[in-house]
Amino acid sequence: PLLNLKPVEEGRKAKEDSGNKPMSKKEMIAQQREYKKKKALKKAQRIKELEQEREDQKVKWQQFNNRAYSKNKKGQVKRSIFASPESVTGKVGVGTCGIADKPMTQYQDTSKYNVRHLMPQ
């Protein structure tokens, strides 16, 4: 019955009418397209900022590395341990053996050394 219905408030009626307008399919598609454009722009901006931050960190590291190397190693020539050897008999990928005329470290047998006689009894 109509007697059970409450009267509509003025302020509330205006809000409900503006928010619940039925949108046509074209308007909905246009709104979604605008939303996706904004989202893609934000994503591209975020990726660009992250890339810029990485570049800044890389430049900082390179500057630090150059500065640290120039302070400590004034007269030395910077040489990579992975550089190919100049001699014909040299091997690539063996490690630092033979660089700067240093021989390979010799293995010393430790079987003669016994720790038990050093322990307190």
mmCIF file of N, CA and C in Angstrom:
data_model
loop_
_atom_site.group_PDB
_atom_site.id
_atom_site.type_symbol
_atom_site.label_atom_id
_atom_site.label_comp_id
_atom_site.label_asym_id
_atom_site.label_seq_id
_atom_site.Cartn_x
_atom_site.Cartn_y
_atom_site.Cartn_z
ATOM 1 N N PRO A 1 0.836 -1.208 0.000
ATOM 2 C CA PRO A 1 0.000 0.000 0.000
ATOM 3 C C PRO A 1 0.873 1.261 0.000
ATOM 4 N N LEU A 2 0.351 2.317 -0.557
ATOM 5 C CA LEU A 2 1.063 3.587 -0.648
ATOM 6 C C LEU A 2 1.283 4.228 0.712
ATOM 7 N N LEU A 3 0.519 3.892 1.692
ATOM 8 C CA LEU A 3 0.670 4.467 3.025
ATOM 9 C C LEU A 3 1.989 4.030 3.670
ATOM 10 N N ASN A 4 2.530 2.862 3.317
ATOM 11 C CA ASN A 4 3.755 2.348 3.913
ATOM 12 C C ASN A 4 5.023 2.968 3.312
ATOM 13 N N LEU A 5 4.885 3.640 2.183
ATOM 14 C CA LEU A 5 6.050 4.242 1.530
ATOM 15 C C LEU A 5 6.434 5.534 2.222
ATOM 16 N N LYS A 6 7.750 5.771 2.325
ATOM 17 C CA LYS A 6 8.261 7.010 2.916
ATOM 18 C C LYS A 6 8.399 8.064 1.833
ATOM 19 N N PRO A 7 8.270 9.315 2.205
ATOM 20 C CA PRO A 7 8.478 10.372 1.201
ATOM 21 C C PRO A 7 9.968 10.498 0.857
ATOM 22 N N VAL A 8 10.273 10.848 -0.381
ATOM 23 C CA VAL A 8 11.650 10.951 -0.851
ATOM 24 C C VAL A 8 12.246 12.265 -0.367
ATOM 25 N N GLU A 9 13.505 12.180 0.122
ATOM 26 C CA GLU A 9 14.196 13.385 0.569
ATOM 27 C C GLU A 9 14.742 14.118 -0.652
ATOM 28 N N GLU A 10 14.776 15.430 -0.605
ATOM 29 C CA GLU A 10 15.181 16.235 -1.752
ATOM 30 C C GLU A 10 16.662 16.050 -2.111
ATOM 31 N N GLY A 11 17.562 16.133 -1.129
ATOM 32 C CA GLY A 11 18.994 16.018 -1.389
ATOM 33 C C GLY A 11 19.378 14.637 -1.892
ATOM 34 N N ARG A 12 18.714 13.659 -1.390
ATOM 35 C CA ARG A 12 19.043 12.292 -1.755
ATOM 36 C C ARG A 12 18.586 11.968 -3.172
ATOM 37 N N LYS A 13 17.521 12.540 -3.588
ATOM 38 C CA LYS A 13 16.973 12.263 -4.904
ATOM 39 C C LYS A 13 17.919 12.748 -6.003
ATOM 40 N N ALA A 14 18.522 13.902 -5.810
ATOM 41 C CA ALA A 14 19.413 14.464 -6.823
ATOM 42 C C ALA A 14 20.671 13.599 -6.978
ATOM 43 N N LYS A 15 21.191 13.094 -5.877
ATOM 44 C CA LYS A 15 22.385 12.254 -5.931
ATOM 45 C C LYS A 15 22.102 10.935 -6.642
ATOM 46 N N GLU A 16 20.989 10.330 -6.354
ATOM 47 C CA GLU A 16 20.667 9.043 -6.961
ATOM 48 C C GLU A 16 20.448 9.178 -8.458
ATOM 49 N N ASP A 17 19.804 10.239 -8.875
ATOM 50 C CA ASP A 17 19.525 10.416 -10.298
ATOM 51 C C ASP A 17 20.801 10.627 -11.104
ATOM 52 N N SER A 18 21.749 11.409 -10.570
ATOM 53 C CA SER A 18 22.967 11.695 -11.327
ATOM 54 C C SER A 18 23.892 10.480 -11.384
ATOM 55 N N GLY A 19 23.914 9.656 -10.374
ATOM 56 C CA GLY A 19 24.839 8.530 -10.314
ATOM 57 C C GLY A 19 24.351 7.301 -11.054
ATOM 58 N N ASN A 20 23.092 7.137 -11.235
ATOM 59 C CA ASN A 20 22.563 5.904 -11.808
ATOM 60 C C ASN A 20 21.971 6.101 -13.198
ATOM 61 N N LYS A 21 22.556 6.987 -13.980
ATOM 62 C CA LYS A 21 22.050 7.160 -15.342
ATOM 63 C C LYS A 21 22.402 5.931 -16.153
ATOM 64 N N PRO A 22 21.471 5.385 -16.871
ATOM 65 C CA PRO A 22 21.813 4.254 -17.734
ATOM 66 C C PRO A 22 22.675 4.741 -18.903
ATOM 67 N N MET A 23 23.828 4.085 -19.074
ATOM 68 C CA MET A 23 24.740 4.494 -20.136
ATOM 69 C C MET A 23 24.516 3.614 -21.358
ATOM 70 N N SER A 24 24.658 4.224 -22.497
ATOM 71 C CA SER A 24 24.536 3.435 -23.723
ATOM 72 C C SER A 24 25.818 2.613 -23.911
ATOM 73 N N LYS A 25 25.769 1.686 -24.822
ATOM 74 C CA LYS A 25 26.917 0.814 -25.049
ATOM 75 C C LYS A 25 28.105 1.606 -25.585
ATOM 76 N N LYS A 26 27.847 2.594 -26.439
ATOM 77 C CA LYS A 26 28.916 3.429 -26.984
ATOM 78 C C LYS A 26 29.601 4.223 -25.885
ATOM 79 N N GLU A 27 28.810 4.778 -24.975
ATOM 80 C CA GLU A 27 29.387 5.543 -23.863
ATOM 81 C C GLU A 27 30.227 4.646 -22.962
ATOM 82 N N MET A 28 29.765 3.426 -22.726
ATOM 83 C CA MET A 28 30.508 2.489 -21.894
ATOM 84 C C MET A 28 31.850 2.129 -22.529
ATOM 85 N N ILE A 29 31.838 1.859 -23.825
ATOM 86 C CA ILE A 29 33.073 1.508 -24.535
ATOM 87 C C ILE A 29 34.036 2.682 -24.528
ATOM 88 N N ALA A 30 33.522 3.892 -24.734
ATOM 89 C CA ALA A 30 34.369 5.088 -24.724
ATOM 90 C C ALA A 30 34.989 5.297 -23.342
ATOM 91 N N GLN A 31 34.186 5.079 -22.306
ATOM 92 C CA GLN A 31 34.694 5.239 -20.941
ATOM 93 C C GLN A 31 35.787 4.199 -20.647
ATOM 94 N N GLN A 32 35.578 2.958 -21.060
ATOM 95 C CA GLN A 32 36.588 1.926 -20.861
ATOM 96 C C GLN A 32 37.859 2.237 -21.638
ATOM 97 N N ARG A 33 37.695 2.766 -22.858
ATOM 98 C CA ARG A 33 38.855 3.120 -23.676
ATOM 99 C C ARG A 33 39.671 4.222 -23.005
ATOM 100 N N GLU A 34 39.002 5.228 -22.464
ATOM 101 C CA GLU A 34 39.693 6.310 -21.755
ATOM 102 C C GLU A 34 40.419 5.771 -20.518
ATOM 103 N N TYR A 35 39.759 4.883 -19.794
ATOM 104 C CA TYR A 35 40.364 4.292 -18.600
ATOM 105 C C TYR A 35 41.628 3.521 -18.966
ATOM 106 N N LYS A 36 41.544 2.728 -20.042
ATOM 107 C CA LYS A 36 42.703 1.938 -20.467
ATOM 108 C C LYS A 36 43.831 2.838 -20.953
ATOM 109 N N LYS A 37 43.508 3.937 -21.622
ATOM 110 C CA LYS A 37 44.537 4.888 -22.064
ATOM 111 C C LYS A 37 45.266 5.482 -20.866
ATOM 112 N N LYS A 38 44.511 5.906 -19.866
ATOM 113 C CA LYS A 38 45.121 6.487 -18.671
ATOM 114 C C LYS A 38 46.003 5.459 -17.970
ATOM 115 N N LYS A 39 45.507 4.228 -17.891
ATOM 116 C CA LYS A 39 46.258 3.170 -17.225
ATOM 117 C C LYS A 39 47.560 2.873 -17.981
ATOM 118 N N ALA A 40 47.496 2.827 -19.308
ATOM 119 C CA ALA A 40 48.681 2.565 -20.115
ATOM 120 C C ALA A 40 49.693 3.698 -19.976
ATOM 121 N N LEU A 41 49.226 4.935 -19.917
ATOM 122 C CA LEU A 41 50.129 6.069 -19.733
ATOM 123 C C LEU A 41 50.833 5.998 -18.382
ATOM 124 N N LYS A 42 50.079 5.666 -17.353
ATOM 125 C CA LYS A 42 50.676 5.536 -16.021
ATOM 126 C C LYS A 42 51.722 4.428 -15.998
ATOM 127 N N LYS A 43 51.412 3.303 -16.656
ATOM 128 C CA LYS A 43 52.345 2.186 -16.684
ATOM 129 C C LYS A 43 53.616 2.566 -17.440
ATOM 130 N N ALA A 44 53.458 3.235 -18.578
ATOM 131 C CA ALA A 44 54.623 3.655 -19.355
ATOM 132 C C ALA A 44 55.481 4.634 -18.559
ATOM 133 N N GLN A 45 54.837 5.544 -17.836
ATOM 134 C CA GLN A 45 55.569 6.510 -17.010
ATOM 135 C C GLN A 45 56.334 5.801 -15.897
ATOM 136 N N ARG A 46 55.706 4.817 -15.268
ATOM 137 C CA ARG A 46 56.349 4.073 -14.191
ATOM 138 C C ARG A 46 57.551 3.288 -14.715
ATOM 139 N N ILE A 47 57.399 2.658 -15.862
ATOM 140 C CA ILE A 47 58.503 1.908 -16.453
ATOM 141 C C ILE A 47 59.643 2.848 -16.812
ATOM 142 N N LYS A 48 59.306 4.014 -17.338
ATOM 143 C CA LYS A 48 60.328 4.999 -17.696
ATOM 144 C C LYS A 48 61.087 5.467 -16.449
ATOM 145 N N GLU A 49 60.381 5.699 -15.355
ATOM 146 C CA GLU A 49 61.016 6.113 -14.104
ATOM 147 C C GLU A 49 61.938 5.016 -13.568
ATOM 148 N N LEU A 50 61.496 3.765 -13.623
ATOM 149 C CA LEU A 50 62.326 2.658 -13.146
ATOM 150 C C LEU A 50 63.588 2.520 -13.993
ATOM 151 N N GLU A 51 63.448 2.675 -15.302
ATOM 152 C CA GLU A 51 64.607 2.586 -16.186
ATOM 153 C C GLU A 51 65.592 3.718 -15.904
ATOM 154 N N GLN A 52 65.055 4.910 -15.658
ATOM 155 C CA GLN A 52 65.913 6.057 -15.346
ATOM 156 C C GLN A 52 66.648 5.826 -14.027
ATOM 157 N N GLU A 53 65.953 5.248 -13.057
ATOM 158 C CA GLU A 53 66.570 4.958 -11.759
ATOM 159 C C GLU A 53 67.700 3.936 -11.921
ATOM 160 N N ARG A 54 67.472 2.913 -12.746
ATOM 161 C CA ARG A 54 68.515 1.915 -12.999
ATOM 162 C C ARG A 54 69.732 2.546 -13.661
ATOM 163 N N GLU A 55 69.485 3.417 -14.618
ATOM 164 C CA GLU A 55 70.589 4.094 -15.306
ATOM 165 C C GLU A 55 71.384 4.950 -14.318
ATOM 166 N N ASP A 56 70.670 5.648 -13.435
ATOM 167 C CA ASP A 56 71.351 6.480 -12.431
ATOM 168 C C ASP A 56 72.227 5.627 -11.524
ATOM 169 N N GLN A 57 71.695 4.482 -11.082
ATOM 170 C CA GLN A 57 72.468 3.590 -10.222
ATOM 171 C C GLN A 57 73.697 3.054 -10.960
ATOM 172 N N LYS A 58 73.523 2.748 -12.249
ATOM 173 C CA LYS A 58 74.641 2.238 -13.038
ATOM 174 C C LYS A 58 75.735 3.292 -13.167
ATOM 175 N N VAL A 59 75.330 4.524 -13.427
ATOM 176 C CA VAL A 59 76.304 5.613 -13.568
ATOM 177 C C VAL A 59 77.018 5.852 -12.246
ATOM 178 N N LYS A 60 76.271 5.803 -11.142
ATOM 179 C CA LYS A 60 76.894 5.970 -9.825
ATOM 180 C C LYS A 60 77.955 4.897 -9.584
ATOM 181 N N TRP A 61 77.609 3.646 -9.907
ATOM 182 C CA TRP A 61 78.543 2.560 -9.697
ATOM 183 C C TRP A 61 79.779 2.730 -10.581
ATOM 184 N N GLN A 62 79.589 3.108 -11.824
ATOM 185 C CA GLN A 62 80.728 3.285 -12.719
ATOM 186 C C GLN A 62 81.646 4.405 -12.227
ATOM 187 N N GLN A 63 81.054 5.481 -11.763
ATOM 188 C CA GLN A 63 81.868 6.578 -11.239
ATOM 189 C C GLN A 63 82.639 6.137 -10.002
ATOM 190 N N PHE A 64 81.969 5.422 -9.107
ATOM 191 C CA PHE A 64 82.629 4.936 -7.904
ATOM 192 C C PHE A 64 83.765 3.982 -8.256
ATOM 193 N N ASN A 65 83.501 3.069 -9.174
ATOM 194 C CA ASN A 65 84.500 2.082 -9.558
ATOM 195 C C ASN A 65 85.714 2.759 -10.193
ATOM 196 N N ASN A 66 85.490 3.715 -11.065
ATOM 197 C CA ASN A 66 86.600 4.426 -11.695
ATOM 198 C C ASN A 66 87.405 5.216 -10.666
ATOM 199 N N ARG A 67 86.692 5.856 -9.746
ATOM 200 C CA ARG A 67 87.359 6.659 -8.719
ATOM 201 C C ARG A 67 88.169 5.757 -7.788
ATOM 202 N N ALA A 68 87.587 4.648 -7.350
ATOM 203 C CA ALA A 68 88.280 3.735 -6.440
ATOM 204 C C ALA A 68 89.475 3.107 -7.137
ATOM 205 N N TYR A 69 89.336 2.748 -8.381
ATOM 206 C CA TYR A 69 90.436 2.104 -9.097
ATOM 207 C C TYR A 69 91.568 3.089 -9.341
ATOM 208 N N SER A 70 91.209 4.327 -9.662
ATOM 209 C CA SER A 70 92.261 5.302 -9.951
ATOM 210 C C SER A 70 93.030 5.693 -8.695
ATOM 211 N N LYS A 71 92.397 5.644 -7.518
ATOM 212 C CA LYS A 71 93.083 5.994 -6.268
ATOM 213 C C LYS A 71 94.093 4.922 -5.866
ATOM 214 N N ASN A 72 93.701 3.676 -5.960
ATOM 215 C CA ASN A 72 94.510 2.591 -5.413
ATOM 216 C C ASN A 72 95.505 2.001 -6.410
ATOM 217 N N LYS A 73 95.257 2.123 -7.665
ATOM 218 C CA LYS A 73 96.053 1.418 -8.665
ATOM 219 C C LYS A 73 96.658 2.402 -9.672
ATOM 220 N N LYS A 74 97.365 3.387 -9.177
ATOM 221 C CA LYS A 74 97.871 4.453 -10.051
ATOM 222 C C LYS A 74 98.752 3.940 -11.180
ATOM 223 N N GLY A 75 99.802 3.171 -10.876
ATOM 224 C CA GLY A 75 100.757 2.788 -11.891
ATOM 225 C C GLY A 75 100.471 1.458 -12.556
ATOM 226 N N GLN A 76 99.408 0.764 -12.136
ATOM 227 C CA GLN A 76 99.156 -0.569 -12.662
ATOM 228 C C GLN A 76 98.252 -0.509 -13.888
ATOM 229 N N VAL A 77 98.457 -1.469 -14.750
ATOM 230 C CA VAL A 77 97.622 -1.570 -15.947
ATOM 231 C C VAL A 77 96.444 -2.473 -15.621
ATOM 232 N N LYS A 78 95.257 -2.020 -15.952
ATOM 233 C CA LYS A 78 94.059 -2.802 -15.677
ATOM 234 C C LYS A 78 93.982 -3.956 -16.677
ATOM 235 N N ARG A 79 94.013 -5.180 -16.170
ATOM 236 C CA ARG A 79 94.016 -6.341 -17.039
ATOM 237 C C ARG A 79 92.977 -7.338 -16.551
ATOM 238 N N SER A 80 92.175 -7.812 -17.459
ATOM 239 C CA SER A 80 91.125 -8.757 -17.118
ATOM 240 C C SER A 80 91.702 -10.157 -16.938
ATOM 241 N N ILE A 81 91.168 -10.899 -15.972
ATOM 242 C CA ILE A 81 91.623 -12.285 -15.795
ATOM 243 C C ILE A 81 91.045 -13.180 -16.877
ATOM 244 N N PHE A 82 90.072 -12.673 -17.622
ATOM 245 C CA PHE A 82 89.446 -13.453 -18.679
ATOM 246 C C PHE A 82 90.036 -13.138 -20.048
ATOM 247 N N ALA A 83 91.060 -12.289 -20.101
ATOM 248 C CA ALA A 83 91.673 -11.937 -21.380
ATOM 249 C C ALA A 83 92.378 -13.146 -21.968
ATOM 250 N N SER A 84 92.347 -13.251 -23.288
ATOM 251 C CA SER A 84 93.021 -14.383 -23.931
ATOM 252 C C SER A 84 94.532 -14.171 -23.859
ATOM 253 N N PRO A 85 95.288 -15.240 -23.645
ATOM 254 C CA PRO A 85 96.750 -15.119 -23.505
ATOM 255 C C PRO A 85 97.415 -14.763 -24.835
ATOM 256 N N GLU A 86 98.576 -14.088 -24.722
ATOM 257 C CA GLU A 86 99.298 -13.681 -25.924
ATOM 258 C C GLU A 86 100.075 -14.829 -26.543
ATOM 259 N N SER A 87 100.525 -15.774 -25.728
ATOM 260 C CA SER A 87 101.356 -16.857 -26.253
ATOM 261 C C SER A 87 100.509 -17.894 -26.976
ATOM 262 N N VAL A 88 101.152 -18.676 -27.816
ATOM 263 C CA VAL A 88 100.461 -19.711 -28.583
ATOM 264 C C VAL A 88 100.049 -20.860 -27.677
ATOM 265 N N THR A 89 100.844 -21.142 -26.650
ATOM 266 C CA THR A 89 100.565 -22.274 -25.771
ATOM 267 C C THR A 89 99.605 -21.935 -24.648
ATOM 268 N N GLY A 90 99.200 -20.671 -24.545
ATOM 269 C CA GLY A 90 98.306 -20.260 -23.464
ATOM 270 C C GLY A 90 96.911 -20.826 -23.636
ATOM 271 N N LYS A 91 96.236 -21.068 -22.517
ATOM 272 C CA LYS A 91 94.888 -21.628 -22.540
ATOM 273 C C LYS A 91 93.898 -20.593 -22.031
ATOM 274 N N VAL A 92 92.724 -20.594 -22.614
ATOM 275 C CA VAL A 92 91.669 -19.670 -22.207
ATOM 276 C C VAL A 92 90.758 -20.392 -21.232
ATOM 277 N N GLY A 93 90.349 -19.713 -20.168
ATOM 278 C CA GLY A 93 89.414 -20.286 -19.219
ATOM 279 C C GLY A 93 90.046 -21.148 -18.163
ATOM 280 N N VAL A 94 91.363 -21.118 -18.014
ATOM 281 C CA VAL A 94 92.026 -21.928 -17.010
ATOM 282 C C VAL A 94 92.010 -21.218 -15.670
ATOM 283 N N GLY A 95 91.867 -19.930 -15.656
ATOM 284 C CA GLY A 95 91.851 -19.166 -14.405
ATOM 285 C C GLY A 95 93.003 -18.191 -14.385
ATOM 286 N N THR A 96 93.483 -17.872 -13.207
ATOM 287 C CA THR A 96 94.550 -16.880 -13.078
ATOM 288 C C THR A 96 95.934 -17.514 -13.108
ATOM 289 N N CYS A 97 96.024 -18.797 -13.358
ATOM 290 C CA CYS A 97 97.323 -19.468 -13.390
ATOM 291 C C CYS A 97 98.151 -18.930 -14.547
ATOM 292 N N GLY A 98 99.345 -18.523 -14.255
ATOM 293 C CA GLY A 98 100.237 -18.066 -15.308
ATOM 294 C C GLY A 98 100.152 -16.580 -15.583
ATOM 295 N N ILE A 99 99.210 -15.872 -15.000
ATOM 296 C CA ILE A 99 99.131 -14.424 -15.194
ATOM 297 C C ILE A 99 100.144 -13.775 -14.275
ATOM 298 N N ALA A 100 100.837 -12.819 -14.761
ATOM 299 C CA ALA A 100 101.870 -12.081 -14.025
ATOM 300 C C ALA A 100 102.994 -13.004 -13.588
ATOM 301 N N ASP A 101 103.274 -14.017 -14.366
ATOM 302 C CA ASP A 101 104.383 -14.944 -14.129
ATOM 303 C C ASP A 101 104.332 -15.614 -12.760
ATOM 304 N N LYS A 102 103.145 -15.846 -12.251
ATOM 305 C CA LYS A 102 103.002 -16.558 -10.977
ATOM 306 C C LYS A 102 102.603 -17.993 -11.279
ATOM 307 N N PRO A 103 103.292 -18.965 -10.696
ATOM 308 C CA PRO A 103 102.919 -20.360 -10.958
ATOM 309 C C PRO A 103 101.651 -20.726 -10.196
ATOM 310 N N MET A 104 101.095 -21.867 -10.540
ATOM 311 C CA MET A 104 99.925 -22.362 -9.861
ATOM 312 C C MET A 104 100.283 -22.748 -8.426
ATOM 313 N N THR A 105 99.401 -22.554 -7.492
ATOM 314 C CA THR A 105 99.642 -22.888 -6.097
ATOM 315 C C THR A 105 99.841 -24.389 -5.952
ATOM 316 N N GLN A 106 100.867 -24.754 -5.226
ATOM 317 C CA GLN A 106 101.183 -26.162 -5.044
ATOM 318 C C GLN A 106 100.380 -26.736 -3.886
ATOM 319 N N TYR A 107 99.930 -27.958 -4.040
ATOM 320 C CA TYR A 107 99.184 -28.653 -2.999
ATOM 321 C C TYR A 107 100.162 -29.298 -2.028
ATOM 322 N N GLN A 108 99.925 -29.088 -0.747
ATOM 323 C CA GLN A 108 100.789 -29.691 0.260
ATOM 324 C C GLN A 108 100.002 -30.772 0.990
ATOM 325 N N ASP A 109 100.585 -31.920 1.073
ATOM 326 C CA ASP A 109 99.919 -33.047 1.715
ATOM 327 C C ASP A 109 99.859 -32.794 3.214
ATOM 328 N N THR A 110 98.677 -32.896 3.813
ATOM 329 C CA THR A 110 98.494 -32.622 5.239
ATOM 330 C C THR A 110 98.333 -33.898 6.057
ATOM 331 N N SER A 111 98.585 -35.049 5.452
ATOM 332 C CA SER A 111 98.382 -36.295 6.188
ATOM 333 C C SER A 111 99.376 -36.451 7.344
ATOM 334 N N LYS A 112 100.539 -35.817 7.281
ATOM 335 C CA LYS A 112 101.529 -35.922 8.346
ATOM 336 C C LYS A 112 101.133 -35.105 9.569
ATOM 337 N N TYR A 113 100.296 -34.113 9.383
ATOM 338 C CA TYR A 113 99.921 -33.208 10.465
ATOM 339 C C TYR A 113 98.787 -33.832 11.248
ATOM 340 N N ASN A 114 98.984 -33.999 12.575
ATOM 341 C CA ASN A 114 97.961 -34.599 13.406
ATOM 342 C C ASN A 114 97.615 -33.627 14.524
ATOM 343 N N VAL A 115 96.347 -33.334 14.665
ATOM 344 C CA VAL A 115 95.909 -32.347 15.636
ATOM 345 C C VAL A 115 95.791 -32.953 17.031
ATOM 346 N N ARG A 116 95.673 -34.257 17.131
ATOM 347 C CA ARG A 116 95.412 -34.880 18.430
ATOM 348 C C ARG A 116 96.527 -34.608 19.450
ATOM 349 N N HIS A 117 97.748 -34.500 19.000
ATOM 350 C CA HIS A 117 98.809 -34.291 19.962
ATOM 351 C C HIS A 117 98.813 -32.842 20.487
ATOM 352 N N LEU A 118 98.085 -31.924 19.855
ATOM 353 C CA LEU A 118 97.998 -30.541 20.334
ATOM 354 C C LEU A 118 96.868 -30.356 21.354
ATOM 355 N N MET A 119 95.939 -31.266 21.419
ATOM 356 C CA MET A 119 94.791 -31.125 22.319
ATOM 357 C C MET A 119 95.203 -31.398 23.770
ATOM 358 N N PRO A 120 94.685 -30.641 24.731
ATOM 359 C CA PRO A 120 95.004 -30.914 26.146
ATOM 360 C C PRO A 120 94.363 -32.240 26.566
ATOM 361 N N GLN A 121 95.054 -32.971 27.474
ATOM 362 C CA GLN A 121 94.537 -34.263 27.900
ATOM 363 C C GLN A 121 93.978 -34.243 29.294
#
